[in-house]
Amino acid sequence: MAIQNIKIIKTEILSDNWYTLKKVTYQYSKPDGIVQQQSREAYDRGNGAVILLYNKESKTVILTRQFRIPTYINGNESGMLIEACAGLLDLDSPEDCIRRETEEETGYQITDVKKIFEAYMSPGSVTEILHFFIAEYSSSMKVSAGGGLAEEEEHIEILEIEMQKALEMIQSGDIKDGKTIMLLQYLRLNNIL
């Protein structure tokens, strides 16, 4: 079904407290020529980047654990979530963003990153495109303790986990973050570890 002649009728800002929540009223022509009007909310928090660090020698990956209030209010008893390192793009490129976030969150200074794909993670309500990366790491790349930035009130625990254990954690429900599952499955499907 091809949507044609999309026309934005009205955009209202519902909230711009942290990021921007808009109500968008639009019209479009359906394939049979009938014009339909709808209103939807769209949350614009910018675009982001995510990376999975892996070590071929030890067959391990670097993940993080931190408190996520949306998961807490939706059934995650502790609110703690195991994730791949990620962050929002500022004015830099996805590659520069993920190098910066990797050092801030994990303490690893990486230079060689490989972009593997990009995806809309929640296209029914969030505008974000997430850029997915992978990179090899070694202990010699560890330049700081990581843990996030104090001024951003980040409290991030760094986890080094065997790849097989990480895959098992998906099955057990210990890893429930979509972007992290996608990256772990990418490594698995491409026989990287």
mmCIF file of N, CA, C and O in Angstrom, residues 58-126:
data_model
loop_
_atom_site.group_PDB
_atom_site.id
_atom_site.type_symbol
_atom_site.label_atom_id
_atom_site.label_comp_id
_atom_site.label_asym_id
_atom_site.label_seq_id
_atom_site.Cartn_x
_atom_site.Cartn_y
_atom_site.Cartn_z
ATOM 1 N N SER A 58 39.362 -13.456 23.922
ATOM 2 C CA SER A 58 38.677 -13.935 25.128
ATOM 3 C C SER A 58 37.219 -14.305 24.869
ATOM 4 O O SER A 58 36.547 -14.825 25.750
ATOM 5 N N LYS A 59 36.739 -13.998 23.658
ATOM 6 C CA LYS A 59 35.338 -14.252 23.276
ATOM 7 C C LYS A 59 34.366 -13.579 24.259
ATOM 8 O O LYS A 59 33.409 -14.179 24.735
ATOM 9 N N THR A 60 34.661 -12.306 24.532
ATOM 10 C CA THR A 60 33.840 -11.527 25.464
ATOM 11 C C THR A 60 33.311 -10.273 24.785
ATOM 12 O O THR A 60 33.819 -9.849 23.735
ATOM 13 N N VAL A 61 32.290 -9.692 25.404
ATOM 14 C CA VAL A 61 31.720 -8.419 24.966
ATOM 15 C C VAL A 61 31.655 -7.493 26.168
ATOM 16 O O VAL A 61 31.628 -7.945 27.320
ATOM 17 N N ILE A 62 31.642 -6.197 25.882
ATOM 18 C CA ILE A 62 31.486 -5.189 26.931
ATOM 19 C C ILE A 62 30.060 -4.665 26.873
ATOM 20 O O ILE A 62 29.607 -4.159 25.842
ATOM 21 N N LEU A 63 29.355 -4.776 27.990
ATOM 22 C CA LEU A 63 28.007 -4.233 28.132
ATOM 23 C C LEU A 63 27.972 -3.320 29.345
ATOM 24 O O LEU A 63 28.932 -3.261 30.120
ATOM 25 N N THR A 64 26.892 -2.589 29.490
ATOM 26 C CA THR A 64 26.733 -1.690 30.627
ATOM 27 C C THR A 64 25.448 -2.046 31.373
ATOM 28 O O THR A 64 24.565 -2.711 30.826
ATOM 29 N N ARG A 65 25.365 -1.606 32.620
ATOM 30 C CA ARG A 65 24.129 -1.775 33.386
ATOM 31 C C ARG A 65 23.853 -0.444 34.074
ATOM 32 O O ARG A 65 24.724 0.129 34.722
ATOM 33 N N GLN A 66 22.601 0.037 33.891
ATOM 34 C CA GLN A 66 22.201 1.280 34.538
ATOM 35 C C GLN A 66 20.697 1.310 34.761
ATOM 36 O O GLN A 66 19.959 0.523 34.174
ATOM 37 N N PHE A 67 20.267 2.230 35.616
ATOM 38 C CA PHE A 67 18.854 2.366 35.939
ATOM 39 C C PHE A 67 18.125 3.074 34.805
ATOM 40 O O PHE A 67 18.580 4.097 34.309
ATOM 41 N N ARG A 68 16.982 2.515 34.386
ATOM 42 C CA ARG A 68 16.147 3.092 33.330
ATOM 43 C C ARG A 68 14.717 3.187 33.843
ATOM 44 O O ARG A 68 14.021 2.179 33.957
ATOM 45 N N ILE A 69 14.259 4.405 34.150
ATOM 46 C CA ILE A 69 12.937 4.600 34.730
ATOM 47 C C ILE A 69 11.808 4.057 33.852
ATOM 48 O O ILE A 69 10.857 3.470 34.387
ATOM 49 N N PRO A 70 11.837 4.201 32.520
ATOM 50 C CA PRO A 70 10.733 3.629 31.742
ATOM 51 C C PRO A 70 10.573 2.118 31.947
ATOM 52 O O PRO A 70 9.459 1.608 31.952
ATOM 53 N N THR A 71 11.686 1.396 32.120
ATOM 54 C CA THR A 71 11.568 -0.049 32.348
ATOM 55 C C THR A 71 11.018 -0.324 33.739
ATOM 56 O O THR A 71 10.270 -1.279 33.926
ATOM 57 N N TYR A 72 11.399 0.510 34.699
ATOM 58 C CA TYR A 72 10.914 0.327 36.068
ATOM 59 C C TYR A 72 9.398 0.483 36.147
ATOM 60 O O TYR A 72 8.715 -0.322 36.783
ATOM 61 N N ILE A 73 8.870 1.494 35.468
ATOM 62 C CA ILE A 73 7.419 1.718 35.533
ATOM 63 C C ILE A 73 6.648 0.743 34.644
ATOM 64 O O ILE A 73 5.423 0.708 34.701
ATOM 65 N N ASN A 74 7.385 -0.073 33.860
ATOM 66 C CA ASN A 74 6.726 -1.072 33.026
ATOM 67 C C ASN A 74 7.169 -2.495 33.386
ATOM 68 O O ASN A 74 7.379 -3.330 32.516
ATOM 69 N N GLY A 75 7.328 -2.759 34.679
ATOM 70 C CA GLY A 75 7.513 -4.132 35.128
ATOM 71 C C GLY A 75 8.914 -4.597 35.446
ATOM 72 O O GLY A 75 9.085 -5.711 35.940
ATOM 73 N N ASN A 76 9.954 -3.808 35.183
ATOM 74 C CA ASN A 76 11.314 -4.207 35.535
ATOM 75 C C ASN A 76 11.517 -3.854 37.005
ATOM 76 O O ASN A 76 11.709 -2.694 37.357
ATOM 77 N N GLU A 77 11.459 -4.875 37.858
ATOM 78 C CA GLU A 77 11.422 -4.682 39.307
ATOM 79 C C GLU A 77 12.542 -3.799 39.854
ATOM 80 O O GLU A 77 12.324 -2.968 40.723
ATOM 81 N N SER A 78 13.761 -3.957 39.346
ATOM 82 C CA SER A 78 14.888 -3.160 39.840
ATOM 83 C C SER A 78 15.100 -1.887 39.022
ATOM 84 O O SER A 78 15.762 -0.964 39.484
ATOM 85 N N GLY A 79 14.590 -1.880 37.802
ATOM 86 C CA GLY A 79 14.833 -0.750 36.905
ATOM 87 C C GLY A 79 16.201 -0.794 36.241
ATOM 88 O O GLY A 79 16.511 0.026 35.383
ATOM 89 N N MET A 80 17.030 -1.770 36.622
ATOM 90 C CA MET A 80 18.369 -1.891 36.040
ATOM 91 C C MET A 80 18.275 -2.625 34.710
ATOM 92 O O MET A 80 17.559 -3.616 34.587
ATOM 93 N N LEU A 81 19.000 -2.109 33.714
ATOM 94 C CA LEU A 81 18.954 -2.694 32.377
ATOM 95 C C LEU A 81 20.369 -2.910 31.861
ATOM 96 O O LEU A 81 21.208 -2.013 31.958
ATOM 97 N N ILE A 82 20.617 -4.094 31.322
ATOM 98 C CA ILE A 82 21.909 -4.403 30.692
ATOM 99 C C ILE A 82 21.800 -4.012 29.227
ATOM 100 O O ILE A 82 20.867 -4.417 28.543
ATOM 101 N N GLU A 83 22.771 -3.210 28.770
ATOM 102 C CA GLU A 83 22.711 -2.643 27.421
ATOM 103 C C GLU A 83 24.095 -2.558 26.792
ATOM 104 O O GLU A 83 25.098 -2.516 27.489
ATOM 105 N N ALA A 84 24.099 -2.409 25.477
ATOM 106 C CA ALA A 84 25.306 -2.014 24.763
ATOM 107 C C ALA A 84 25.489 -0.510 24.988
ATOM 108 O O ALA A 84 24.522 0.215 25.235
ATOM 109 N N CYS A 85 26.697 -0.045 24.916
ATOM 110 C CA CYS A 85 27.008 1.377 25.074
ATOM 111 C C CYS A 85 26.318 2.190 23.978
ATOM 112 O O CYS A 85 26.381 1.834 22.806
ATOM 113 N N ALA A 86 25.653 3.284 24.377
ATOM 114 C CA ALA A 86 24.906 4.091 23.402
ATOM 115 C C ALA A 86 24.827 5.535 23.857
ATOM 116 O O ALA A 86 25.047 5.842 25.026
ATOM 117 N N GLY A 87 24.470 6.400 22.928
ATOM 118 C CA GLY A 87 24.285 7.804 23.263
ATOM 119 C C GLY A 87 23.628 8.562 22.128
ATOM 120 O O GLY A 87 23.549 8.073 20.996
ATOM 121 N N LEU A 88 23.160 9.742 22.465
ATOM 122 C CA LEU A 88 22.534 10.604 21.469
ATOM 123 C C LEU A 88 23.585 11.415 20.731
ATOM 124 O O LEU A 88 24.584 11.845 21.323
ATOM 125 N N LEU A 89 23.356 11.637 19.441
ATOM 126 C CA LEU A 89 24.261 12.468 18.653
ATOM 127 C C LEU A 89 24.110 13.911 19.118
ATOM 128 O O LEU A 89 22.995 14.382 19.350
ATOM 129 N N ASP A 90 25.225 14.579 19.254
ATOM 130 C CA ASP A 90 25.179 16.020 19.500
ATOM 131 C C ASP A 90 25.287 16.663 18.126
ATOM 132 O O ASP A 90 24.483 16.402 17.271
ATOM 133 N N LEU A 91 26.297 17.458 17.914
ATOM 134 C CA LEU A 91 26.508 18.034 16.590
ATOM 135 C C LEU A 91 27.558 17.253 15.814
ATOM 136 O O LEU A 91 27.976 17.663 14.750
ATOM 137 N N ASP A 92 27.978 16.114 16.394
ATOM 138 C CA ASP A 92 29.025 15.333 15.741
ATOM 139 C C ASP A 92 28.429 14.210 14.895
ATOM 140 O O ASP A 92 27.223 13.982 14.883
ATOM 141 N N SER A 93 29.300 13.527 14.197
ATOM 142 C CA SER A 93 28.878 12.407 13.347
ATOM 143 C C SER A 93 28.566 11.205 14.227
ATOM 144 O O SER A 93 29.025 11.125 15.378
ATOM 145 N N PRO A 94 27.830 10.224 13.707
ATOM 146 C CA PRO A 94 27.586 9.008 14.485
ATOM 147 C C PRO A 94 28.879 8.325 14.939
ATOM 148 O O PRO A 94 28.970 7.852 16.070
ATOM 149 N N GLU A 95 29.906 8.308 14.072
ATOM 150 C CA GLU A 95 31.182 7.675 14.418
ATOM 151 C C GLU A 95 31.865 8.401 15.569
ATOM 152 O O GLU A 95 32.363 7.777 16.502
ATOM 153 N N ASP A 96 31.913 9.744 15.496
ATOM 154 C CA ASP A 96 32.544 10.518 16.570
ATOM 155 C C ASP A 96 31.752 10.389 17.858
ATOM 156 O O ASP A 96 32.328 10.280 18.946
ATOM 157 N N CYS A 97 30.439 10.397 17.742
ATOM 158 C CA CYS A 97 29.568 10.239 18.911
ATOM 159 C C CYS A 97 29.854 8.929 19.623
ATOM 160 O O CYS A 97 30.032 8.899 20.840
ATOM 161 N N ILE A 98 29.918 7.830 18.875
ATOM 162 C CA ILE A 98 30.053 6.534 19.528
ATOM 163 C C ILE A 98 31.450 6.346 20.109
ATOM 164 O O ILE A 98 31.609 5.684 21.136
ATOM 165 N N ARG A 99 32.459 6.952 19.504
ATOM 166 C CA ARG A 99 33.800 6.908 20.113
ATOM 167 C C ARG A 99 33.791 7.639 21.454
ATOM 168 O O ARG A 99 34.335 7.146 22.440
ATOM 169 N N ARG A 100 33.170 8.826 21.484
ATOM 170 C CA ARG A 100 33.077 9.627 22.717
ATOM 171 C C ARG A 100 32.290 8.875 23.792
ATOM 172 O O ARG A 100 32.723 8.760 24.937
ATOM 173 N N GLU A 101 31.121 8.365 23.420
ATOM 174 C CA GLU A 101 30.274 7.650 24.386
ATOM 175 C C GLU A 101 30.970 6.404 24.920
ATOM 176 O O GLU A 101 30.846 6.079 26.100
ATOM 177 N N THR A 102 31.693 5.700 24.057
ATOM 178 C CA THR A 102 32.401 4.493 24.489
ATOM 179 C C THR A 102 33.410 4.820 25.575
ATOM 180 O O THR A 102 33.484 4.135 26.596
ATOM 181 N N GLU A 103 34.168 5.889 25.371
ATOM 182 C CA GLU A 103 35.165 6.260 26.385
ATOM 183 C C GLU A 103 34.493 6.728 27.671
ATOM 184 O O GLU A 103 34.901 6.347 28.775
ATOM 185 N N GLU A 104 33.451 7.566 27.553
ATOM 186 C CA GLU A 104 32.754 8.066 28.747
ATOM 187 C C GLU A 104 32.119 6.932 29.550
ATOM 188 O O GLU A 104 32.210 6.896 30.772
ATOM 189 N N GLU A 105 31.438 6.019 28.859
ATOM 190 C CA GLU A 105 30.674 4.979 29.544
ATOM 191 C C GLU A 105 31.516 3.777 29.949
ATOM 192 O O GLU A 105 31.322 3.230 31.030
ATOM 193 N N THR A 106 32.415 3.327 29.076
ATOM 194 C CA THR A 106 33.143 2.084 29.349
ATOM 195 C C THR A 106 34.602 2.288 29.739
ATOM 196 O O THR A 106 35.222 1.367 30.273
ATOM 197 N N GLY A 107 35.160 3.452 29.413
ATOM 198 C CA GLY A 107 36.568 3.694 29.694
ATOM 199 C C GLY A 107 37.507 3.207 28.596
ATOM 200 O O GLY A 107 38.715 3.360 28.698
ATOM 201 N N TYR A 108 36.951 2.614 27.530
ATOM 202 C CA TYR A 108 37.786 2.132 26.425
ATOM 203 C C TYR A 108 37.889 3.207 25.345
ATOM 204 O O TYR A 108 36.881 3.780 24.941
ATOM 205 N N GLN A 109 39.120 3.460 24.908
ATOM 206 C CA GLN A 109 39.352 4.424 23.827
ATOM 207 C C GLN A 109 39.551 3.632 22.538
ATOM 208 O O GLN A 109 40.578 2.983 22.351
ATOM 209 N N ILE A 110 38.546 3.680 21.680
ATOM 210 C CA ILE A 110 38.598 2.918 20.435
ATOM 211 C C ILE A 110 38.747 3.872 19.263
ATOM 212 O O ILE A 110 38.330 5.023 19.326
ATOM 213 N N THR A 111 39.348 3.384 18.212
ATOM 214 C CA THR A 111 39.493 4.217 17.019
ATOM 215 C C THR A 111 38.850 3.567 15.815
ATOM 216 O O THR A 111 38.252 4.230 14.993
ATOM 217 N N ASP A 112 38.955 2.247 15.711
ATOM 218 C CA ASP A 112 38.451 1.533 14.531
ATOM 219 C C ASP A 112 37.039 1.012 14.801
ATOM 220 O O ASP A 112 36.871 -0.006 15.461
ATOM 221 N N VAL A 113 36.040 1.746 14.321
ATOM 222 C CA VAL A 113 34.652 1.320 14.484
ATOM 223 C C VAL A 113 34.084 0.947 13.120
ATOM 224 O O VAL A 113 34.460 1.518 12.106
ATOM 225 N N LYS A 114 33.171 -0.026 13.124
ATOM 226 C CA LYS A 114 32.550 -0.469 11.879
ATOM 227 C C LYS A 114 31.047 -0.281 11.997
ATOM 228 O O LYS A 114 30.413 -0.860 12.880
ATOM 229 N N LYS A 115 30.493 0.539 11.097
ATOM 230 C CA LYS A 115 29.039 0.710 11.076
ATOM 231 C C LYS A 115 28.440 -0.492 10.364
ATOM 232 O O LYS A 115 28.866 -0.856 9.266
ATOM 233 N N ILE A 116 27.418 -1.102 10.989
ATOM 234 C CA ILE A 116 26.831 -2.303 10.393
ATOM 235 C C ILE A 116 25.432 -2.059 9.840
ATOM 236 O O ILE A 116 25.031 -2.720 8.900
ATOM 237 N N PHE A 117 24.669 -1.134 10.407
ATOM 238 C CA PHE A 117 23.363 -0.758 9.873
ATOM 239 C C PHE A 117 22.787 0.375 10.700
ATOM 240 O O PHE A 117 23.401 0.820 11.670
ATOM 241 N N GLU A 118 21.624 0.846 10.310
ATOM 242 C CA GLU A 118 20.878 1.817 11.104
ATOM 243 C C GLU A 118 19.416 1.393 11.096
ATOM 244 O O GLU A 118 18.979 0.689 10.189
ATOM 245 N N ALA A 119 18.693 1.795 12.141
ATOM 246 C CA ALA A 119 17.307 1.343 12.258
ATOM 247 C C ALA A 119 16.479 2.342 13.062
ATOM 248 O O ALA A 119 16.989 3.008 13.951
ATOM 249 N N TYR A 120 15.189 2.416 12.699
ATOM 250 C CA TYR A 120 14.205 3.096 13.539
ATOM 251 C C TYR A 120 13.836 2.095 14.625
ATOM 252 O O TYR A 120 13.413 0.984 14.323
ATOM 253 N N MET A 121 13.943 2.483 15.889
ATOM 254 C CA MET A 121 13.725 1.523 16.964
ATOM 255 C C MET A 121 12.282 1.465 17.458
ATOM 256 O O MET A 121 11.839 0.445 17.965
ATOM 257 N N SER A 122 11.556 2.548 17.339
ATOM 258 C CA SER A 122 10.160 2.577 17.777
ATOM 259 C C SER A 122 9.394 3.531 16.869
ATOM 260 O O SER A 122 8.945 4.599 17.291
ATOM 261 N N PRO A 123 9.236 3.165 15.575
ATOM 262 C CA PRO A 123 8.745 4.101 14.573
ATOM 263 C C PRO A 123 7.291 4.524 14.728
ATOM 264 O O PRO A 123 6.867 5.472 14.070
ATOM 265 N N GLY A 124 6.544 3.880 15.594
ATOM 266 C CA GLY A 124 5.165 4.294 15.810
ATOM 267 C C GLY A 124 5.047 5.544 16.657
ATOM 268 O O GLY A 124 4.004 6.205 16.654
ATOM 269 N N SER A 125 6.129 5.903 17.385
ATOM 270 C CA SER A 125 6.023 7.055 18.269
ATOM 271 C C SER A 125 7.303 7.869 18.426
ATOM 272 O O SER A 125 7.256 9.003 18.892
ATOM 273 N N VAL A 126 8.465 7.330 18.060
ATOM 274 C CA VAL A 126 9.737 8.017 18.270
ATOM 275 C C VAL A 126 10.424 8.230 16.921
ATOM 276 O O VAL A 126 10.496 7.314 16.106
#
